[in-house]
Amino acid sequence: MSAHDTARDIVEPEQPFLPERLARDEAPQFVLPLVVRLEKTAPPARTDALETAARAVLVLLSDERALGEGEWARAVHDWQDARIRKVVRRARGAEWRKAQTLPGITVRGGESEVRVFPPVPLDGWPKELAKLQVSGTDLDDPEPAAPAEPGVPVLWLNPELDMSAGKEMAQVGHAAQLAWWELTGPERAAWRADGFRLAVRTAGPERWAELAGSGLPVVRDAGFTEIAPGSCTVVSDHPVLRARLR
């Protein structure tokens, strides 16, 4: 496994644009780059970084440049037609400042910063991003995360998997995207108006078993890095989606 592959994840949901399963492999392949700011002296808390990465994906998907005739719309459309790839890299100091000069959106959490960029061809990374490292994105929480607020969408991590922070950031980004695909236009607008509030938490074993079999969107990893193919990594527990199951 190379350092370049450490945090690359491919999710395999049904795609909203191409109906044929094999068409995803035949289509041009794109990747969504995310860069987390990771200064040596003040790294963000793990949960805050995960939540910020998930929100960053939603912010890009809802941005006017990614919709209709927007300048990023074709790249976003083609990216979603193929395999949904996300790569999380880290930057600090001058590297972070250079990343800010490229077209993208910086999303800030409580203490974390994540910049998301429009999709790029799998083998066509801008040089400013291609040289950033993937490994070394391990983060910790100084204390256990508080329970999620009632009514807030929760992206539940599988308690049985041991993933790096970079991989988990990509996985919760996938989970947020799965929830986004399931929502109607007005439901998406309401979530956006609420600032895409969400929480990332690790489920207990019994809770995970319930969630995984609930009918809520589940991210299943392709198994290229860190974990076995087909592993269920995150469940998207959005109140709107849960209400539909009743």
PDB file of C-alpha atoms in Angstrom:
ATOM      1  CA  MET A   1       0.000   0.000   0.000  1.00  0.00           C
ATOM      2  CA  SER A   2       1.498   3.362  -0.971  1.00  0.00           C
ATOM      3  CA  ALA A   3       1.248   6.568   1.029  1.00  0.00           C
ATOM      4  CA  HIS A   4      -0.753   8.014  -1.851  1.00  0.00           C
ATOM      5  CA  ASP A   5      -3.450   5.383  -1.308  1.00  0.00           C
ATOM      6  CA  THR A   6      -3.700   5.583   2.473  1.00  0.00           C
ATOM      7  CA  ALA A   7      -6.875   7.686   2.626  1.00  0.00           C
ATOM      8  CA  ARG A   8      -8.436   6.915  -0.737  1.00  0.00           C
ATOM      9  CA  ASP A   9     -11.901   5.424  -0.450  1.00  0.00           C
ATOM     10  CA  ILE A  10     -14.354   4.326  -3.078  1.00  0.00           C
ATOM     11  CA  VAL A  11     -17.994   4.000  -2.179  1.00  0.00           C
ATOM     12  CA  GLU A  12     -20.305   1.884  -4.301  1.00  0.00           C
ATOM     13  CA  PRO A  13     -23.880   3.161  -3.985  1.00  0.00           C
ATOM     14  CA  GLU A  14     -26.327   3.270  -6.824  1.00  0.00           C
ATOM     15  CA  GLN A  15     -25.406   6.341  -8.837  1.00  0.00           C
ATOM     16  CA  PRO A  16     -27.935   9.112  -9.496  1.00  0.00           C
ATOM     17  CA  PHE A  17     -26.946   9.625 -13.122  1.00  0.00           C
ATOM     18  CA  LEU A  18     -25.769   6.404 -14.808  1.00  0.00           C
ATOM     19  CA  PRO A  19     -28.169   3.508 -14.173  1.00  0.00           C
ATOM     20  CA  GLU A  20     -25.897   0.708 -15.355  1.00  0.00           C
ATOM     21  CA  ARG A  21     -23.524  -0.591 -12.719  1.00  0.00           C
ATOM     22  CA  LEU A  22     -20.696  -1.245 -15.167  1.00  0.00           C
ATOM     23  CA  ALA A  23     -20.981   2.217 -16.669  1.00  0.00           C
ATOM     24  CA  ARG A  24     -19.196   3.615 -13.630  1.00  0.00           C
ATOM     25  CA  ASP A  25     -16.017   1.777 -14.592  1.00  0.00           C
ATOM     26  CA  GLU A  26     -16.259   2.778 -18.235  1.00  0.00           C
ATOM     27  CA  ALA A  27     -16.819   6.456 -17.442  1.00  0.00           C
ATOM     28  CA  PRO A  28     -13.850   8.829 -16.931  1.00  0.00           C
ATOM     29  CA  GLN A  29     -12.701   8.613 -13.326  1.00  0.00           C
ATOM     30  CA  PHE A  30     -12.525  11.683 -11.103  1.00  0.00           C
ATOM     31  CA  VAL A  31     -11.596  12.273  -7.478  1.00  0.00           C
ATOM     32  CA  LEU A  32     -12.782  14.864  -4.962  1.00  0.00           C
ATOM     33  CA  PRO A  33      -9.773  16.383  -3.164  1.00  0.00           C
ATOM     34  CA  LEU A  34     -10.094  17.458   0.457  1.00  0.00           C
ATOM     35  CA  VAL A  35      -7.230  19.085   2.341  1.00  0.00           C
ATOM     36  CA  VAL A  36      -7.241  19.358   6.126  1.00  0.00           C
ATOM     37  CA  ARG A  37      -5.140  22.020   7.810  1.00  0.00           C
ATOM     38  CA  LEU A  38      -2.818  20.244  10.212  1.00  0.00           C
ATOM     39  CA  GLU A  39      -0.422  22.610  11.939  1.00  0.00           C
ATOM     40  CA  LYS A  40       2.163  20.993  14.210  1.00  0.00           C
ATOM     41  CA  THR A  41       1.407  23.211  17.178  1.00  0.00           C
ATOM     42  CA  ALA A  42      -2.396  23.172  17.049  1.00  0.00           C
ATOM     43  CA  PRO A  43      -3.911  20.112  15.354  1.00  0.00           C
ATOM     44  CA  PRO A  44      -7.711  19.966  15.432  1.00  0.00           C
ATOM     45  CA  ALA A  45      -9.674  17.466  17.471  1.00  0.00           C
ATOM     46  CA  ARG A  46     -10.538  14.321  15.548  1.00  0.00           C
ATOM     47  CA  THR A  47     -14.343  14.568  15.761  1.00  0.00           C
ATOM     48  CA  ASP A  48     -14.311  18.235  14.800  1.00  0.00           C
ATOM     49  CA  ALA A  49     -12.190  17.453  11.731  1.00  0.00           C
ATOM     50  CA  LEU A  50     -14.487  14.586  10.728  1.00  0.00           C
ATOM     51  CA  GLU A  51     -17.597  16.739  11.006  1.00  0.00           C
ATOM     52  CA  THR A  52     -15.961  19.564   9.076  1.00  0.00           C
ATOM     53  CA  ALA A  53     -14.931  17.211   6.259  1.00  0.00           C
ATOM     54  CA  ALA A  54     -18.474  15.848   5.967  1.00  0.00           C
ATOM     55  CA  ARG A  55     -19.900  19.359   5.854  1.00  0.00           C
ATOM     56  CA  ALA A  56     -17.326  20.362   3.244  1.00  0.00           C
ATOM     57  CA  VAL A  57     -18.634  17.701   0.866  1.00  0.00           C
ATOM     58  CA  LEU A  58     -22.186  18.995   1.308  1.00  0.00           C
ATOM     59  CA  VAL A  59     -21.096  22.608   0.852  1.00  0.00           C
ATOM     60  CA  LEU A  60     -19.503  21.741  -2.475  1.00  0.00           C
ATOM     61  CA  LEU A  61     -22.463  19.682  -3.690  1.00  0.00           C
ATOM     62  CA  SER A  62     -24.828  22.575  -2.961  1.00  0.00           C
ATOM     63  CA  ASP A  63     -22.598  25.367  -4.285  1.00  0.00           C
ATOM     64  CA  GLU A  64     -24.031  27.224  -7.288  1.00  0.00           C
ATOM     65  CA  ARG A  65     -20.784  26.575  -9.176  1.00  0.00           C
ATOM     66  CA  ALA A  66     -21.491  22.832  -8.913  1.00  0.00           C
ATOM     67  CA  LEU A  67     -25.068  23.100 -10.174  1.00  0.00           C
ATOM     68  CA  GLY A  68     -26.787  23.759 -13.500  1.00  0.00           C
ATOM     69  CA  GLU A  69     -24.411  25.593 -15.791  1.00  0.00           C
ATOM     70  CA  GLY A  70     -21.922  26.403 -13.048  1.00  0.00           C
ATOM     71  CA  GLU A  71     -18.205  26.264 -13.754  1.00  0.00           C
ATOM     72  CA  TRP A  72     -17.759  23.101 -11.663  1.00  0.00           C
ATOM     73  CA  ALA A  73     -21.003  21.419 -12.704  1.00  0.00           C
ATOM     74  CA  ARG A  74     -19.575  19.209 -15.459  1.00  0.00           C
ATOM     75  CA  ALA A  75     -16.756  17.923 -13.255  1.00  0.00           C
ATOM     76  CA  VAL A  76     -19.159  17.237 -10.373  1.00  0.00           C
ATOM     77  CA  HIS A  77     -21.604  15.508 -12.707  1.00  0.00           C
ATOM     78  CA  ASP A  78     -18.902  13.319 -14.260  1.00  0.00           C
ATOM     79  CA  TRP A  79     -17.440  12.514 -10.846  1.00  0.00           C
ATOM     80  CA  GLN A  80     -20.810  11.282  -9.611  1.00  0.00           C
ATOM     81  CA  ASP A  81     -21.322   9.247 -12.784  1.00  0.00           C
ATOM     82  CA  ALA A  82     -18.213   7.209 -12.060  1.00  0.00           C
ATOM     83  CA  ARG A  83     -16.910   5.704  -8.822  1.00  0.00           C
ATOM     84  CA  ILE A  84     -17.193   8.154  -5.957  1.00  0.00           C
ATOM     85  CA  ARG A  85     -13.608   8.763  -4.961  1.00  0.00           C
ATOM     86  CA  LYS A  86     -12.378  11.135  -2.270  1.00  0.00           C
ATOM     87  CA  VAL A  87      -8.801  11.735  -1.197  1.00  0.00           C
ATOM     88  CA  VAL A  88      -7.904  13.500   2.037  1.00  0.00           C
ATOM     89  CA  ARG A  89      -4.507  15.164   2.229  1.00  0.00           C
ATOM     90  CA  ARG A  90      -2.922  17.369   4.872  1.00  0.00           C
ATOM     91  CA  ALA A  91      -1.216  20.736   4.665  1.00  0.00           C
ATOM     92  CA  ARG A  92       0.367  23.263   6.988  1.00  0.00           C
ATOM     93  CA  GLY A  93       2.043  26.640   6.723  1.00  0.00           C
ATOM     94  CA  ALA A  94       3.025  27.603   3.200  1.00  0.00           C
ATOM     95  CA  GLU A  95       1.420  24.446   1.774  1.00  0.00           C
ATOM     96  CA  TRP A  96      -1.941  25.454   3.238  1.00  0.00           C
ATOM     97  CA  ARG A  97      -1.588  29.003   1.924  1.00  0.00           C
ATOM     98  CA  LYS A  98      -0.842  27.691  -1.581  1.00  0.00           C
ATOM     99  CA  ALA A  99      -3.872  25.402  -1.416  1.00  0.00           C
ATOM    100  CA  GLN A 100      -6.020  28.437  -0.667  1.00  0.00           C
ATOM    101  CA  THR A 101      -5.082  29.975  -4.017  1.00  0.00           C
ATOM    102  CA  LEU A 102      -6.719  27.139  -5.983  1.00  0.00           C
ATOM    103  CA  PRO A 103     -10.452  27.179  -6.785  1.00  0.00           C
ATOM    104  CA  GLY A 104     -12.279  25.586  -3.879  1.00  0.00           C
ATOM    105  CA  ILE A 105     -14.129  26.244  -0.629  1.00  0.00           C
ATOM    106  CA  THR A 106     -12.704  26.368   2.874  1.00  0.00           C
ATOM    107  CA  VAL A 107     -15.080  25.092   5.541  1.00  0.00           C
ATOM    108  CA  ARG A 108     -14.363  25.822   9.181  1.00  0.00           C
ATOM    109  CA  GLY A 109     -15.443  23.835  12.207  1.00  0.00           C
ATOM    110  CA  GLY A 110     -14.915  24.570  15.862  1.00  0.00           C
ATOM    111  CA  GLU A 111     -11.143  24.469  15.462  1.00  0.00           C
ATOM    112  CA  SER A 112     -10.597  22.665  12.173  1.00  0.00           C
ATOM    113  CA  GLU A 113     -10.313  23.860   8.585  1.00  0.00           C
ATOM    114  CA  VAL A 114     -10.932  21.712   5.535  1.00  0.00           C
ATOM    115  CA  ARG A 115     -10.714  22.941   1.960  1.00  0.00           C
ATOM    116  CA  VAL A 116     -12.676  21.031  -0.657  1.00  0.00           C
ATOM    117  CA  PHE A 117     -11.893  21.365  -4.349  1.00  0.00           C
ATOM    118  CA  PRO A 118     -13.935  20.565  -7.454  1.00  0.00           C
ATOM    119  CA  PRO A 119     -13.304  17.029  -8.745  1.00  0.00           C
ATOM    120  CA  VAL A 120     -10.179  16.467 -10.809  1.00  0.00           C
ATOM    121  CA  PRO A 121      -9.222  13.587 -13.128  1.00  0.00           C
ATOM    122  CA  LEU A 122      -7.774  10.654 -11.212  1.00  0.00           C
ATOM    123  CA  ASP A 123      -4.393  11.219 -12.857  1.00  0.00           C
ATOM    124  CA  GLY A 124      -4.692  14.992 -13.247  1.00  0.00           C
ATOM    125  CA  TRP A 125      -4.089  16.513  -9.825  1.00  0.00           C
ATOM    126  CA  PRO A 126      -2.920  20.146  -9.651  1.00  0.00           C
ATOM    127  CA  LYS A 127       0.755  20.112  -8.656  1.00  0.00           C
ATOM    128  CA  GLU A 128       0.025  22.158  -5.522  1.00  0.00           C
ATOM    129  CA  LEU A 129      -2.198  19.347  -4.247  1.00  0.00           C
ATOM    130  CA  ALA A 130      -0.400  16.338  -5.722  1.00  0.00           C
ATOM    131  CA  LYS A 131       2.649  16.931  -3.545  1.00  0.00           C
ATOM    132  CA  LEU A 132       0.675  17.058  -0.294  1.00  0.00           C
ATOM    133  CA  GLN A 133       0.928  13.998   1.908  1.00  0.00           C
ATOM    134  CA  VAL A 134      -1.929  11.660   2.712  1.00  0.00           C
ATOM    135  CA  SER A 135      -0.318   9.846   5.619  1.00  0.00           C
ATOM    136  CA  GLY A 136       0.029  11.491   8.999  1.00  0.00           C
ATOM    137  CA  THR A 137      -3.578  12.599   9.401  1.00  0.00           C
ATOM    138  CA  ASP A 138      -4.040  10.749  12.688  1.00  0.00           C
ATOM    139  CA  LEU A 139      -5.868  12.946  15.184  1.00  0.00           C
ATOM    140  CA  ASP A 140      -7.232  12.466  18.674  1.00  0.00           C
ATOM    141  CA  ASP A 141     -10.091  13.829  20.721  1.00  0.00           C
ATOM    142  CA  PRO A 142      -8.880  15.378  23.984  1.00  0.00           C
ATOM    143  CA  GLU A 143     -12.045  14.073  25.641  1.00  0.00           C
ATOM    144  CA  PRO A 144     -15.004  11.932  24.540  1.00  0.00           C
ATOM    145  CA  ALA A 145     -17.474  13.680  22.269  1.00  0.00           C
ATOM    146  CA  ALA A 146     -20.730  14.738  23.913  1.00  0.00           C
ATOM    147  CA  PRO A 147     -23.966  13.075  22.778  1.00  0.00           C
ATOM    148  CA  ALA A 148     -25.308  14.505  19.527  1.00  0.00           C
ATOM    149  CA  GLU A 149     -28.005  17.142  19.844  1.00  0.00           C
ATOM    150  CA  PRO A 150     -31.549  15.863  19.296  1.00  0.00           C
ATOM    151  CA  GLY A 151     -32.742  16.272  15.713  1.00  0.00           C
ATOM    152  CA  VAL A 152     -29.257  16.668  14.239  1.00  0.00           C
ATOM    153  CA  PRO A 153     -28.199  14.220  11.495  1.00  0.00           C
ATOM    154  CA  VAL A 154     -25.647  11.757  12.828  1.00  0.00           C
ATOM    155  CA  LEU A 155     -23.047   9.889  10.804  1.00  0.00           C
ATOM    156  CA  TRP A 156     -22.408   6.747  12.840  1.00  0.00           C
ATOM    157  CA  LEU A 157     -18.999   5.081  12.587  1.00  0.00           C
ATOM    158  CA  ASN A 158     -18.646   1.317  12.840  1.00  0.00           C
ATOM    159  CA  PRO A 159     -17.130   0.577  16.275  1.00  0.00           C
ATOM    160  CA  GLU A 160     -15.455  -2.599  15.032  1.00  0.00           C
ATOM    161  CA  LEU A 161     -13.195  -0.898  12.479  1.00  0.00           C
ATOM    162  CA  ASP A 162      -9.856   0.756  13.138  1.00  0.00           C
ATOM    163  CA  MET A 163      -9.375   3.526  10.596  1.00  0.00           C
ATOM    164  CA  SER A 164      -7.011   6.480  10.400  1.00  0.00           C
ATOM    165  CA  ALA A 165      -8.485   9.940  10.739  1.00  0.00           C
ATOM    166  CA  GLY A 166      -7.868  10.591   7.046  1.00  0.00           C
ATOM    167  CA  LYS A 167      -9.777   7.506   6.011  1.00  0.00           C
ATOM    168  CA  GLU A 168     -12.621   8.309   8.388  1.00  0.00           C
ATOM    169  CA  MET A 169     -12.833  11.824   6.938  1.00  0.00           C
ATOM    170  CA  ALA A 170     -13.331  10.347   3.480  1.00  0.00           C
ATOM    171  CA  GLN A 171     -15.855   7.817   4.802  1.00  0.00           C
ATOM    172  CA  VAL A 172     -18.042  10.378   6.582  1.00  0.00           C
ATOM    173  CA  GLY A 173     -17.866  12.492   3.426  1.00  0.00           C
ATOM    174  CA  HIS A 174     -19.304   9.512   1.555  1.00  0.00           C
ATOM    175  CA  ALA A 175     -22.012   9.129   4.198  1.00  0.00           C
ATOM    176  CA  ALA A 176     -23.023  12.776   3.979  1.00  0.00           C
ATOM    177  CA  GLN A 177     -23.237  12.433   0.196  1.00  0.00           C
ATOM    178  CA  LEU A 178     -25.449   9.342   0.438  1.00  0.00           C
ATOM    179  CA  ALA A 179     -27.854  11.234   2.683  1.00  0.00           C
ATOM    180  CA  TRP A 180     -27.804  14.196   0.267  1.00  0.00           C
ATOM    181  CA  TRP A 181     -28.776  11.960  -2.652  1.00  0.00           C
ATOM    182  CA  GLU A 182     -31.778  10.622  -0.714  1.00  0.00           C
ATOM    183  CA  LEU A 183     -33.216  14.050   0.128  1.00  0.00           C
ATOM    184  CA  THR A 184     -35.655  16.062  -1.966  1.00  0.00           C
ATOM    185  CA  GLY A 185     -34.882  19.576  -3.163  1.00  0.00           C
ATOM    186  CA  PRO A 186     -36.747  21.291  -0.304  1.00  0.00           C
ATOM    187  CA  GLU A 187     -35.159  18.925   2.234  1.00  0.00           C
ATOM    188  CA  ARG A 188     -31.711  19.738   0.900  1.00  0.00           C
ATOM    189  CA  ALA A 189     -32.487  23.442   1.049  1.00  0.00           C
ATOM    190  CA  ALA A 190     -33.577  23.144   4.667  1.00  0.00           C
ATOM    191  CA  TRP A 191     -30.357  21.337   5.615  1.00  0.00           C
ATOM    192  CA  ARG A 192     -28.296  23.949   3.848  1.00  0.00           C
ATOM    193  CA  ALA A 193     -30.181  26.771   5.579  1.00  0.00           C
ATOM    194  CA  ASP A 194     -29.302  25.093   8.874  1.00  0.00           C
ATOM    195  CA  GLY A 195     -25.616  25.286   7.998  1.00  0.00           C
ATOM    196  CA  PHE A 196     -25.457  21.544   7.276  1.00  0.00           C
ATOM    197  CA  ARG A 197     -25.405  20.807  10.974  1.00  0.00           C
ATOM    198  CA  LEU A 198     -24.402  17.219  11.645  1.00  0.00           C
ATOM    199  CA  ALA A 199     -22.560  15.082  14.145  1.00  0.00           C
ATOM    200  CA  VAL A 200     -20.100  12.223  13.766  1.00  0.00           C
ATOM    201  CA  ARG A 201     -20.162   9.633  16.523  1.00  0.00           C
ATOM    202  CA  THR A 202     -19.047   6.039  16.996  1.00  0.00           C
ATOM    203  CA  ALA A 203     -21.948   3.698  17.662  1.00  0.00           C
ATOM    204  CA  GLY A 204     -21.887   1.062  20.383  1.00  0.00           C
ATOM    205  CA  PRO A 205     -21.913  -2.536  19.113  1.00  0.00           C
ATOM    206  CA  GLU A 206     -25.641  -3.103  19.712  1.00  0.00           C
ATOM    207  CA  ARG A 207     -26.533   0.290  18.313  1.00  0.00           C
ATOM    208  CA  TRP A 208     -24.411  -0.380  15.228  1.00  0.00           C
ATOM    209  CA  ALA A 209     -26.162  -3.663  14.536  1.00  0.00           C
ATOM    210  CA  GLU A 210     -29.511  -1.880  14.706  1.00  0.00           C
ATOM    211  CA  LEU A 211     -28.371   0.956  12.454  1.00  0.00           C
ATOM    212  CA  ALA A 212     -26.765  -1.287   9.832  1.00  0.00           C
ATOM    213  CA  GLY A 213     -30.019  -3.192   9.396  1.00  0.00           C
ATOM    214  CA  SER A 214     -32.363  -0.230   9.630  1.00  0.00           C
ATOM    215  CA  GLY A 215     -32.618   0.679   5.953  1.00  0.00           C
ATOM    216  CA  LEU A 216     -30.702   3.940   6.395  1.00  0.00           C
ATOM    217  CA  PRO A 217     -27.904   4.649   3.871  1.00  0.00           C
ATOM    218  CA  VAL A 218     -24.771   2.624   4.589  1.00  0.00           C
ATOM    219  CA  VAL A 219     -21.273   3.238   3.208  1.00  0.00           C
ATOM    220  CA  ARG A 220     -19.577   0.031   2.086  1.00  0.00           C
ATOM    221  CA  ASP A 221     -15.879   0.356   1.459  1.00  0.00           C
ATOM    222  CA  ALA A 222     -14.240  -1.086  -1.633  1.00  0.00           C
ATOM    223  CA  GLY A 223     -11.352  -2.303   0.493  1.00  0.00           C
ATOM    224  CA  PHE A 224      -8.420  -0.739  -1.336  1.00  0.00           C
ATOM    225  CA  THR A 225      -6.905   0.597   1.903  1.00  0.00           C
ATOM    226  CA  GLU A 226      -6.904  -0.201   5.606  1.00  0.00           C
ATOM    227  CA  ILE A 227     -10.020  -2.406   5.826  1.00  0.00           C
ATOM    228  CA  ALA A 228     -11.532  -5.428   4.107  1.00  0.00           C
ATOM    229  CA  PRO A 229     -13.622  -5.061   0.924  1.00  0.00           C
ATOM    230  CA  GLY A 230     -17.325  -4.662   1.603  1.00  0.00           C
ATOM    231  CA  SER A 231     -16.844  -3.380   5.146  1.00  0.00           C
ATOM    232  CA  CYS A 232     -19.729  -1.219   6.340  1.00  0.00           C
ATOM    233  CA  THR A 233     -18.081   1.919   7.675  1.00  0.00           C
ATOM    234  CA  VAL A 234     -20.726   4.594   8.304  1.00  0.00           C
ATOM    235  CA  VAL A 235     -24.517   4.820   8.560  1.00  0.00           C
ATOM    236  CA  SER A 236     -26.229   8.110   7.636  1.00  0.00           C
ATOM    237  CA  ASP A 237     -28.871   8.705  10.279  1.00  0.00           C
ATOM    238  CA  HIS A 238     -30.685  11.782   8.982  1.00  0.00           C
ATOM    239  CA  PRO A 239     -34.000  12.514  10.779  1.00  0.00           C
ATOM    240  CA  VAL A 240     -35.823  12.972   7.468  1.00  0.00           C
ATOM    241  CA  LEU A 241     -34.625   9.608   6.187  1.00  0.00           C
ATOM    242  CA  ARG A 242     -35.391   7.896   9.479  1.00  0.00           C
ATOM    243  CA  ALA A 243     -38.946   9.272   9.404  1.00  0.00           C
ATOM    244  CA  ARG A 244     -39.510   7.597   6.034  1.00  0.00           C
ATOM    245  CA  LEU A 245     -38.765   4.201   7.553  1.00  0.00           C
ATOM    246  CA  ARG A 246     -41.668   4.383   9.979  1.00  0.00           C
TER     247      ARG A 246
END
